[in-house]
Amino acid sequence: MNKELTREERTDALGGMGCKRKRVEDARFTQGKGNYVDDIKLPGMLQGDFVRSPYAHARIKSIDSSAAMALDGVIAVLTAEDLAPLGLHWMPTLAGDKQMVLADGKVLFQGQEVAFVVAKDRYIAADAVELVEVDYEELPVLTDPFAAMESDVVLREDLLGEGGSLPDGAHGPRKHPNHIFTWEVGEKDATEQVLDEADVVAEETVYYHRTHPCPLETCGCVASMDKVNGKLTLHGTFQAPHAIRTVVSLISGIEEHNIRVISPDIGGGFGNKVGAYPGYVCSVVASIVTGVPVKWVEDRMENLMTTAFARDYHMTGKISATKEGKITGLHCHVTADHGGFDACADPTKFPAGFMNICTGSYDIPTAYLAVDGVYTNKAPGGVSYRCSFRVTEAAYFIERMVEVLAIELNMDAAELRRINFIKKEQFPYQSALGWEYDSGDYHTAWDKALKAVDYDGLRAEQAQRVEDFKAGKTRKLMGVGLTHFTEIVGAGPVKNCDILGLGMFDSCEIRIHPTGSAIARLGTISQGQGHATTFAQILATEIGLPADSITIEEGDTDTAPYGLGTYGSRSTPVAGAATAMAGRKIRAKAQMIAAYLLEVHDDDVEFDVDRFVVKGAPEKFKTMKEIAFAAYNQAIPGIEPGLEAVSYYDPPNMTYPFGAYVCVMDIDVDTGVTDIRRFYALDDCGTRINPMIIEGQVHGGLTEALAVALGQEIAYDDMGNVKTGTLMDFFLPTAWEVPNYETDHTVTPSPHHPIGAKGVGESPHVGGVPCFSNAVNDAFRAFGLRHTNMPHDHWRIWKTANDLGLHG
Amino acid sequence: MIPAAFEYYRPKDMAGVLSVLEEHGDDARVVAGGHSLIPMMKLRMAEVPHLIDLQDVAGLTGISIDAGRVRIGAMTTQHEIINHAGLSDVAPIMREASLQIADPQVRYMGTVGGNVANGDPGNDMPGLMQCLDATFILVGPDGERSVAARDFYEAAYMTDRADDEVLTAVEFAASKGGYAYEKQKRKIGDYATAAAAVLITKDGGTCASASIAMTNLSDTPVYSVDAGAALVGTSLDEASMKAAVDAMLGDIDPTEDNRGPIEFKRHAASVILRRAIENAWDRA
Ligand SMILES: Cc1cc2nc3c(=O)[nH]c(=O)nc-3n(C[C@H](O)[C@H](O)[C@H](O)COP(=O)(O)OP(=O)(O)OC[C@H]3O[C@@H](n4cnc5c(N)ncnc54)[C@H](O)[C@@H]3O)c2cc1C
């Protein structure tokens, strides 16, 4: 007979929460056996490709596709004229605006979709694109949002009312034809009064440049309309497959049950794959028209130039404090460059996302935020690149403002943070800009971080370095970058979070099989986060079956329960909670079955790791495996056969992960070359489901933060040409550029989440960007620098040094 | 990123290559490693209706070192250059420079012939070849001829090579003394913001000879006679160093791009050059 396992051994055998379970996805990914959109080949499939505008702003005088149509193998060339009768030449954006699917009389950004060529293969399609002749009349180009707000060039004539009047937009009144919205939060007058009366006020304008999530796999889809049964199947790179199904139904008129959306393996999303793109609409239309499947997959340049960018926030801040450094007020104005259409992916009621988390980790009693969205001749987007809605912008803003305030006060920036942190006992904390922070222990995290890096030692070394530099002994400066960030993730409570009217709950459905294994389906979709690994761990702990016996499935709307998908670190906070709650329903039924089998009352059994035991008599038990079998195969009075559960979880609040980061950087003043000597990242994401996956997420997020801070940008020239359209110029770091990261943690569970987990996928990006940037800025503090904008690439750092007179 | 249609040829000998070149004139081009040409074709910036693959052509690979003279076949890859033991002894600058070209994947494919024949001012080897005072061997319908690397480059993508000629090898003398290849780049796989190739020989404490060339700072590689001359006969004091740098600054003509404005590039060029000279001097 088997030796009876100890409780600990039984726990380990489950591979549940807290263990470093190996990623079950990796077997297929590392062997090249993933199944991505571009791997999908359906019989008779055609290929779509776009004719795109070379101009940033132009009127289209004519489109002549006769030469393209004459090419052997070309099936169709769609233009706005073809889509108009179906009402599909424009589509709604996630931000309440509308966007051209194919250029309707004019183009508003370089790379805009003008015509859609459908051909027998990709090569013919590309040749045909060259043959479509478009006659453009160039128009004046606006690439600067401040200039756009002054200009009499109207970018969006379609939004003008009678006689050139300005009807309200989706988010209220508009001040100018190129203005989209003003969004205000907090108390304007009170904040201005606090600033007026303050001992010290620091002011700074901080530009968070435009960049791009640049997932390794670009966006694409395969649309397949089965004319016999009327069913449309749409495979695509969708971070929110159910939302796509509903949107497709609403705009196409096809009933929702006749649409099946499938997200296969996704090679990274980072927000780029949340929205709906013209390529999807055109592929669907082309498949409906031709009756055969149509594939469209972007190339790298198309991805960088046209599908959703991130950031592009011009942020002007004022922060006030007492002489002792106690912050009294914060004022923030943002001019947000949204490009030609407002296609930001934000919850409907938040046109600037959660920018109002910009009070950060600090107890700031009075604050005011106003955001003005502006149209320009740039690509639309404004997605949350590895962050919750506009949270990186907010974190960057406050972490720069605190540094600038420290300079103004002539104080140490670490100490300034410490005296302003929200205290542990203040949670749940009501912020001046409207959020209720769930939990936190910032002082503990901060002290741990500073101790780990020997903060005082670093400052002493830095002071010595400055002396040596001044004495001509070195040409390298040293920067110590600090950041304490607070994120807001897990959107979100349906009462205030929806996208296009779709509530932002999420879901999990579990079926236990008779032999004690299970399948769970969720409304989310992994793009590399490892859901199949971690969600099985949550369930293993909740229902007492081994994680290895639980299949996690996502991404097929015909089988998965409805959910709003994966972005904004919402999977664990929302779908993870649904998973735990569904698991608890399973457990509740299992408890009744166990009690019946053990011939005791329901209340006389209790759950113990992988079984129910009779209270006080642990030798009397039924394992979950036994219970599963009984659930299907034994007639139990008053209990339906089967063991299944579903949970739709509407979170009561967001979760608020936080962290303390320190970056130590050496800077060659003469070349602008940076060298990251050390990066320490302490993350508190509440309960930790899989420490190895957390570490992987932290490494990835920090690397994308390094990219953004040190060089990654979507830059335009004055004519609206994209200057960084390939990976030669768009910085995607490799192992070579990436330092060794030291990771650490504290654990402050979320009080309202069933398992206390807060989400971590985006924290390192949110906290990493200001940390790298603060290190660069800090290196020059001793020479009088207050602030210099990202990206901190070689020449800009060189320019900073040059402007400070450091080149002699 | 889909190239226009093209005919693909894979001859076994040079006669086969030359006959296609002759037949199609500038509609035909040879492809070596393809890591410069194929991206241009995919971007449809280069249209090549007739593409002649050199990889099966006999006699174009290998490194030979004979009586102080080095010959590298055009199809020799950067990877092979890095890993050739003998070459590191007679021309260590080749290895130092090759290690700073692109990334390992590209270096498995990229060839010395393609790198020097391409005529892209960003390529590292043209400047390096000028520093080494290399000779390029070309073969065409009228047979073989040689041309000095220092005379080969005319403008961006314009070289002394005629459309119907193929580069078969590069040759140079084994280098003595100190060497350095310094390159500033934004990331792995990037072309130079500024790069300098320097060879220096010493006679006691005095500089006996100096050869200096820079990359990506003009529409051709920049071999600066004056920069080298400024060092010869000196002990590399600050004045001669400054004279060399100033001479180079007089010869370069950088343009603004995403790596930065002209002002910055000139500064970076001077810093990189200084470092290369100091490094080569220390090794001499
Ligand atoms: C990501 C990336 C980064 C890179 N970074 C660098 C870098 O930092 N520094 C650098 O120097 N290079 C760099 N390169 C270029 C790389 O080194 C190329 O491989 C090299 O420049 C060209 O060699 P190839 O064999 O690939 O030539 P190909 O691309 O095959 O040919 C290039 C040109 O030369 C012509 N050609 C080739 N061989 C001959 C011949 N024998 N005779 C006549 N004409 C010929 C071709 O017709 C073509 O016009 C990079 C390339 C990539 C893709």
PDB file of C-alpha atoms in Angstrom, chain B residues 33-248:
ATOM      1  CA  GLY B  33      24.887  36.864 -48.920  1.00  0.00           C
ATOM      2  CA  GLY B  34      21.824  38.856 -49.890  1.00  0.00           C
ATOM      3  CA  HIS B  35      21.710  40.766 -46.627  1.00  0.00           C
ATOM      4  CA  SER B  36      21.909  44.131 -48.289  1.00  0.00           C
ATOM      5  CA  LEU B  37      20.359  43.373 -51.651  1.00  0.00           C
ATOM      6  CA  ILE B  38      17.360  41.265 -50.627  1.00  0.00           C
ATOM      7  CA  PRO B  39      15.997  43.851 -48.153  1.00  0.00           C
ATOM      8  CA  MET B  40      16.282  46.495 -50.872  1.00  0.00           C
ATOM      9  CA  MET B  41      14.393  44.239 -53.270  1.00  0.00           C
ATOM     10  CA  LYS B  42      11.719  43.565 -50.686  1.00  0.00           C
ATOM     11  CA  LEU B  43      11.300  47.280 -50.128  1.00  0.00           C
ATOM     12  CA  ARG B  44      11.139  47.561 -53.912  1.00  0.00           C
ATOM     13  CA  MET B  45      13.928  50.104 -53.749  1.00  0.00           C
ATOM     14  CA  ALA B  46      16.039  47.854 -55.946  1.00  0.00           C
ATOM     15  CA  GLU B  47      14.419  46.210 -58.922  1.00  0.00           C
ATOM     16  CA  VAL B  48      16.448  43.279 -60.182  1.00  0.00           C
ATOM     17  CA  PRO B  49      14.693  41.364 -62.946  1.00  0.00           C
ATOM     18  CA  HIS B  50      17.644  38.957 -63.250  1.00  0.00           C
ATOM     19  CA  LEU B  51      19.298  37.794 -60.054  1.00  0.00           C
ATOM     20  CA  ILE B  52      22.497  35.782 -60.296  1.00  0.00           C
ATOM     21  CA  ASP B  53      23.394  33.819 -57.188  1.00  0.00           C
ATOM     22  CA  LEU B  54      27.165  33.540 -56.709  1.00  0.00           C
ATOM     23  CA  GLN B  55      27.133  30.798 -54.111  1.00  0.00           C
ATOM     24  CA  ASP B  56      27.864  27.905 -56.471  1.00  0.00           C
ATOM     25  CA  VAL B  57      30.552  29.725 -58.436  1.00  0.00           C
ATOM     26  CA  ALA B  58      33.851  28.015 -57.865  1.00  0.00           C
ATOM     27  CA  GLY B  59      36.904  29.842 -56.610  1.00  0.00           C
ATOM     28  CA  LEU B  60      35.281  32.736 -54.797  1.00  0.00           C
ATOM     29  CA  THR B  61      35.741  31.655 -51.204  1.00  0.00           C
ATOM     30  CA  GLY B  62      38.630  31.229 -48.832  1.00  0.00           C
ATOM     31  CA  ILE B  63      41.374  33.165 -47.180  1.00  0.00           C
ATOM     32  CA  SER B  64      44.972  32.699 -48.201  1.00  0.00           C
ATOM     33  CA  ILE B  65      48.035  34.252 -46.654  1.00  0.00           C
ATOM     34  CA  ASP B  66      51.161  34.109 -48.695  1.00  0.00           C
ATOM     35  CA  ALA B  67      54.427  35.986 -48.211  1.00  0.00           C
ATOM     36  CA  GLY B  68      52.841  38.726 -46.193  1.00  0.00           C
ATOM     37  CA  ARG B  69      50.013  39.161 -48.663  1.00  0.00           C
ATOM     38  CA  VAL B  70      46.404  38.362 -47.738  1.00  0.00           C
ATOM     39  CA  ARG B  71      43.791  37.376 -50.278  1.00  0.00           C
ATOM     40  CA  ILE B  72      40.163  36.959 -49.295  1.00  0.00           C
ATOM     41  CA  GLY B  73      37.712  35.531 -51.799  1.00  0.00           C
ATOM     42  CA  ALA B  74      34.672  37.702 -52.390  1.00  0.00           C
ATOM     43  CA  MET B  75      32.220  35.090 -51.084  1.00  0.00           C
ATOM     44  CA  THR B  76      34.013  34.695 -47.758  1.00  0.00           C
ATOM     45  CA  THR B  77      31.603  35.538 -44.959  1.00  0.00           C
ATOM     46  CA  GLN B  78      32.197  37.874 -42.058  1.00  0.00           C
ATOM     47  CA  HIS B  79      31.775  34.841 -39.809  1.00  0.00           C
ATOM     48  CA  GLU B  80      34.638  33.085 -41.571  1.00  0.00           C
ATOM     49  CA  ILE B  81      36.817  36.162 -41.229  1.00  0.00           C
ATOM     50  CA  ILE B  82      36.187  36.275 -37.490  1.00  0.00           C
ATOM     51  CA  ASN B  83      37.055  32.628 -37.051  1.00  0.00           C
ATOM     52  CA  HIS B  84      40.112  32.379 -39.278  1.00  0.00           C
ATOM     53  CA  ALA B  85      43.107  31.893 -36.991  1.00  0.00           C
ATOM     54  CA  GLY B  86      45.822  32.923 -39.417  1.00  0.00           C
ATOM     55  CA  LEU B  87      44.071  36.105 -40.449  1.00  0.00           C
ATOM     56  CA  SER B  88      43.898  37.331 -36.868  1.00  0.00           C
ATOM     57  CA  ASP B  89      47.666  37.124 -36.719  1.00  0.00           C
ATOM     58  CA  VAL B  90      48.400  39.098 -39.860  1.00  0.00           C
ATOM     59  CA  ALA B  91      45.468  41.490 -39.867  1.00  0.00           C
ATOM     60  CA  PRO B  92      43.816  41.547 -36.451  1.00  0.00           C
ATOM     61  CA  ILE B  93      41.835  44.639 -37.417  1.00  0.00           C
ATOM     62  CA  MET B  94      39.745  42.463 -39.757  1.00  0.00           C
ATOM     63  CA  ARG B  95      38.439  40.453 -36.851  1.00  0.00           C
ATOM     64  CA  GLU B  96      37.948  43.454 -34.593  1.00  0.00           C
ATOM     65  CA  ALA B  97      35.923  45.218 -37.273  1.00  0.00           C
ATOM     66  CA  SER B  98      33.929  42.161 -38.358  1.00  0.00           C
ATOM     67  CA  LEU B  99      32.819  41.551 -34.800  1.00  0.00           C
ATOM     68  CA  GLN B 100      31.216  44.983 -34.858  1.00  0.00           C
ATOM     69  CA  ILE B 101      29.297  44.373 -38.057  1.00  0.00           C
ATOM     70  CA  ALA B 102      25.610  43.527 -37.676  1.00  0.00           C
ATOM     71  CA  ASP B 103      24.883  40.446 -35.557  1.00  0.00           C
ATOM     72  CA  PRO B 104      25.938  36.786 -35.739  1.00  0.00           C
ATOM     73  CA  GLN B 105      23.014  35.794 -37.952  1.00  0.00           C
ATOM     74  CA  VAL B 106      23.844  38.435 -40.526  1.00  0.00           C
ATOM     75  CA  ARG B 107      27.539  37.630 -40.327  1.00  0.00           C
ATOM     76  CA  TYR B 108      26.901  34.002 -41.270  1.00  0.00           C
ATOM     77  CA  MET B 109      25.564  35.281 -44.594  1.00  0.00           C
ATOM     78  CA  GLY B 110      27.173  38.646 -45.281  1.00  0.00           C
ATOM     79  CA  THR B 111      30.252  38.450 -47.467  1.00  0.00           C
ATOM     80  CA  VAL B 112      33.294  40.615 -47.822  1.00  0.00           C
ATOM     81  CA  GLY B 113      32.609  40.981 -51.555  1.00  0.00           C
ATOM     82  CA  GLY B 114      29.049  42.132 -51.004  1.00  0.00           C
ATOM     83  CA  ASN B 115      30.120  44.472 -48.262  1.00  0.00           C
ATOM     84  CA  VAL B 116      32.752  46.247 -50.329  1.00  0.00           C
ATOM     85  CA  ALA B 117      30.914  46.120 -53.684  1.00  0.00           C
ATOM     86  CA  ASN B 118      27.619  47.386 -52.280  1.00  0.00           C
ATOM     87  CA  GLY B 119      28.801  50.985 -52.097  1.00  0.00           C
ATOM     88  CA  ASP B 120      26.623  51.785 -49.103  1.00  0.00           C
ATOM     89  CA  PRO B 121      28.407  54.418 -46.994  1.00  0.00           C
ATOM     90  CA  GLY B 122      27.159  52.550 -43.927  1.00  0.00           C
ATOM     91  CA  ASN B 123      29.119  49.396 -44.678  1.00  0.00           C
ATOM     92  CA  ASP B 124      32.161  49.007 -42.464  1.00  0.00           C
ATOM     93  CA  MET B 125      34.486  47.158 -44.788  1.00  0.00           C
ATOM     94  CA  PRO B 126      35.050  49.827 -47.425  1.00  0.00           C
ATOM     95  CA  GLY B 127      36.658  52.167 -44.894  1.00  0.00           C
ATOM     96  CA  LEU B 128      38.538  49.263 -43.431  1.00  0.00           C
ATOM     97  CA  MET B 129      39.851  48.287 -46.878  1.00  0.00           C
ATOM     98  CA  GLN B 130      40.995  51.850 -47.501  1.00  0.00           C
ATOM     99  CA  CYS B 131      42.787  51.859 -44.188  1.00  0.00           C
ATOM    100  CA  LEU B 132      44.501  48.591 -45.172  1.00  0.00           C
ATOM    101  CA  ASP B 133      45.229  50.020 -48.616  1.00  0.00           C
ATOM    102  CA  ALA B 134      43.612  46.959 -50.133  1.00  0.00           C
ATOM    103  CA  THR B 135      43.274  46.114 -53.780  1.00  0.00           C
ATOM    104  CA  PHE B 136      40.038  44.823 -55.275  1.00  0.00           C
ATOM    105  CA  ILE B 137      40.194  42.204 -58.020  1.00  0.00           C
ATOM    106  CA  LEU B 138      37.437  42.512 -60.603  1.00  0.00           C
ATOM    107  CA  VAL B 139      36.656  40.283 -63.522  1.00  0.00           C
ATOM    108  CA  GLY B 140      34.610  41.282 -66.527  1.00  0.00           C
ATOM    109  CA  PRO B 141      34.166  40.548 -70.208  1.00  0.00           C
ATOM    110  CA  ASP B 142      37.655  41.878 -70.903  1.00  0.00           C
ATOM    111  CA  GLY B 143      39.291  39.798 -68.214  1.00  0.00           C
ATOM    112  CA  GLU B 144      40.692  40.682 -64.813  1.00  0.00           C
ATOM    113  CA  ARG B 145      41.805  44.024 -63.466  1.00  0.00           C
ATOM    114  CA  SER B 146      42.600  45.432 -60.077  1.00  0.00           C
ATOM    115  CA  VAL B 147      41.708  48.706 -58.475  1.00  0.00           C
ATOM    116  CA  ALA B 148      42.824  50.293 -55.235  1.00  0.00           C
ATOM    117  CA  ALA B 149      40.151  50.467 -52.524  1.00  0.00           C
ATOM    118  CA  ARG B 150      41.137  54.083 -52.089  1.00  0.00           C
ATOM    119  CA  ASP B 151      40.098  54.787 -55.698  1.00  0.00           C
ATOM    120  CA  PHE B 152      37.033  52.579 -55.824  1.00  0.00           C
ATOM    121  CA  TYR B 153      34.256  54.638 -54.224  1.00  0.00           C
ATOM    122  CA  GLU B 154      32.647  57.478 -56.156  1.00  0.00           C
ATOM    123  CA  ALA B 155      29.385  58.240 -54.357  1.00  0.00           C
ATOM    124  CA  ALA B 156      26.692  56.367 -52.459  1.00  0.00           C
ATOM    125  CA  TYR B 157      26.122  53.097 -54.351  1.00  0.00           C
ATOM    126  CA  MET B 158      28.417  54.345 -57.142  1.00  0.00           C
ATOM    127  CA  THR B 159      31.725  52.594 -57.519  1.00  0.00           C
ATOM    128  CA  ASP B 160      34.399  52.082 -60.112  1.00  0.00           C
ATOM    129  CA  ARG B 161      32.957  48.618 -60.817  1.00  0.00           C
ATOM    130  CA  ALA B 162      31.185  48.401 -64.177  1.00  0.00           C
ATOM    131  CA  ASP B 163      27.755  46.749 -64.321  1.00  0.00           C
ATOM    132  CA  ASP B 164      29.190  43.731 -66.103  1.00  0.00           C
ATOM    133  CA  GLU B 165      32.055  43.183 -63.684  1.00  0.00           C
ATOM    134  CA  VAL B 166      32.219  40.904 -60.664  1.00  0.00           C
ATOM    135  CA  LEU B 167      34.474  41.389 -57.684  1.00  0.00           C
ATOM    136  CA  THR B 168      36.367  38.178 -57.045  1.00  0.00           C
ATOM    137  CA  ALA B 169      38.713  38.994 -54.173  1.00  0.00           C
ATOM    138  CA  VAL B 170      40.255  41.622 -51.961  1.00  0.00           C
ATOM    139  CA  GLU B 171      43.992  41.675 -51.310  1.00  0.00           C
ATOM    140  CA  PHE B 172      46.142  43.568 -48.861  1.00  0.00           C
ATOM    141  CA  ALA B 173      49.485  43.377 -47.137  1.00  0.00           C
ATOM    142  CA  ALA B 174      49.755  41.937 -43.656  1.00  0.00           C
ATOM    143  CA  SER B 175      49.645  44.816 -41.233  1.00  0.00           C
ATOM    144  CA  LYS B 176      52.305  45.455 -38.645  1.00  0.00           C
ATOM    145  CA  GLY B 177      52.051  47.601 -35.576  1.00  0.00           C
ATOM    146  CA  GLY B 178      48.998  48.816 -33.734  1.00  0.00           C
ATOM    147  CA  TYR B 179      45.444  48.656 -34.961  1.00  0.00           C
ATOM    148  CA  ALA B 180      42.013  49.646 -33.792  1.00  0.00           C
ATOM    149  CA  TYR B 181      38.485  49.577 -35.109  1.00  0.00           C
ATOM    150  CA  GLU B 182      36.195  51.779 -33.023  1.00  0.00           C
ATOM    151  CA  LYS B 183      32.525  52.041 -33.815  1.00  0.00           C
ATOM    152  CA  GLN B 184      29.712  53.909 -32.166  1.00  0.00           C
ATOM    153  CA  LYS B 185      26.293  52.444 -32.911  1.00  0.00           C
ATOM    154  CA  ARG B 186      22.872  52.660 -31.325  1.00  0.00           C
ATOM    155  CA  LYS B 187      22.359  48.952 -30.868  1.00  0.00           C
ATOM    156  CA  ILE B 188      23.539  45.588 -32.050  1.00  0.00           C
ATOM    157  CA  GLY B 189      22.969  45.254 -35.780  1.00  0.00           C
ATOM    158  CA  ASP B 190      23.158  48.965 -36.405  1.00  0.00           C
ATOM    159  CA  TYR B 191      25.302  50.772 -38.915  1.00  0.00           C
ATOM    160  CA  ALA B 192      27.822  53.211 -37.503  1.00  0.00           C
ATOM    161  CA  THR B 193      27.058  56.614 -36.080  1.00  0.00           C
ATOM    162  CA  ALA B 194      30.785  56.973 -36.575  1.00  0.00           C
ATOM    163  CA  ALA B 195      33.471  54.360 -37.039  1.00  0.00           C
ATOM    164  CA  ALA B 196      37.222  54.631 -37.377  1.00  0.00           C
ATOM    165  CA  ALA B 197      39.843  52.219 -38.692  1.00  0.00           C
ATOM    166  CA  VAL B 198      43.386  53.061 -37.634  1.00  0.00           C
ATOM    167  CA  LEU B 199      46.732  51.370 -38.280  1.00  0.00           C
ATOM    168  CA  ILE B 200      49.845  52.799 -36.692  1.00  0.00           C
ATOM    169  CA  THR B 201      53.484  51.738 -36.677  1.00  0.00           C
ATOM    170  CA  LYS B 202      55.993  53.087 -34.200  1.00  0.00           C
ATOM    171  CA  ASP B 203      59.663  53.713 -34.425  1.00  0.00           C
ATOM    172  CA  GLY B 204      60.773  54.016 -30.836  1.00  0.00           C
ATOM    173  CA  GLY B 205      58.472  56.620 -29.354  1.00  0.00           C
ATOM    174  CA  THR B 206      57.649  58.137 -32.693  1.00  0.00           C
ATOM    175  CA  CYS B 207      54.860  57.412 -35.092  1.00  0.00           C
ATOM    176  CA  ALA B 208      56.404  55.945 -38.234  1.00  0.00           C
ATOM    177  CA  SER B 209      53.243  55.519 -40.267  1.00  0.00           C
ATOM    178  CA  ALA B 210      49.541  56.003 -39.780  1.00  0.00           C
ATOM    179  CA  SER B 211      46.597  55.041 -41.933  1.00  0.00           C
ATOM    180  CA  ILE B 212      43.172  56.346 -40.988  1.00  0.00           C
ATOM    181  CA  ALA B 213      39.731  55.879 -42.523  1.00  0.00           C
ATOM    182  CA  MET B 214      36.222  56.496 -41.247  1.00  0.00           C
ATOM    183  CA  THR B 215      32.780  55.114 -42.054  1.00  0.00           C
ATOM    184  CA  ASN B 216      29.261  56.505 -42.496  1.00  0.00           C
ATOM    185  CA  LEU B 217      30.350  60.107 -42.284  1.00  0.00           C
ATOM    186  CA  SER B 218      30.139  60.947 -45.966  1.00  0.00           C
ATOM    187  CA  ASP B 219      28.621  59.413 -49.096  1.00  0.00           C
ATOM    188  CA  THR B 220      31.776  57.325 -49.464  1.00  0.00           C
ATOM    189  CA  PRO B 221      34.247  55.965 -46.940  1.00  0.00           C
ATOM    190  CA  VAL B 222      36.649  58.665 -45.826  1.00  0.00           C
ATOM    191  CA  TYR B 223      40.346  57.870 -46.070  1.00  0.00           C
ATOM    192  CA  SER B 224      42.127  60.926 -44.759  1.00  0.00           C
ATOM    193  CA  VAL B 225      45.692  61.296 -45.966  1.00  0.00           C
ATOM    194  CA  ASP B 226      46.110  64.431 -43.885  1.00  0.00           C
ATOM    195  CA  ALA B 227      44.895  62.819 -40.690  1.00  0.00           C
ATOM    196  CA  GLY B 228      47.503  60.101 -41.007  1.00  0.00           C
ATOM    197  CA  ALA B 229      50.198  62.551 -41.992  1.00  0.00           C
ATOM    198  CA  ALA B 230      49.464  64.691 -38.928  1.00  0.00           C
ATOM    199  CA  LEU B 231      50.608  61.833 -36.715  1.00  0.00           C
ATOM    200  CA  VAL B 232      53.710  60.693 -38.548  1.00  0.00           C
ATOM    201  CA  GLY B 233      56.908  61.826 -36.904  1.00  0.00           C
ATOM    202  CA  THR B 234      55.165  62.845 -33.690  1.00  0.00           C
ATOM    203  CA  SER B 235      54.936  61.146 -30.345  1.00  0.00           C
ATOM    204  CA  LEU B 236      51.178  61.539 -30.452  1.00  0.00           C
ATOM    205  CA  ASP B 237      51.118  64.569 -28.246  1.00  0.00           C
ATOM    206  CA  GLU B 238      47.904  66.532 -27.882  1.00  0.00           C
ATOM    207  CA  ALA B 239      48.796  68.897 -30.703  1.00  0.00           C
ATOM    208  CA  SER B 240      49.315  66.150 -33.278  1.00  0.00           C
ATOM    209  CA  MET B 241      46.238  64.322 -32.090  1.00  0.00           C
ATOM    210  CA  LYS B 242      44.218  67.464 -32.513  1.00  0.00           C
ATOM    211  CA  ALA B 243      45.728  68.064 -35.932  1.00  0.00           C
ATOM    212  CA  ALA B 244      44.763  64.554 -37.028  1.00  0.00           C
ATOM    213  CA  VAL B 245      41.221  64.953 -35.761  1.00  0.00           C
ATOM    214  CA  ASP B 246      40.897  68.375 -37.371  1.00  0.00           C
ATOM    215  CA  ALA B 247      42.184  66.986 -40.649  1.00  0.00           C
ATOM    216  CA  MET B 248      39.552  64.250 -40.530  1.00  0.00           C
TER     217      MET B 248
END
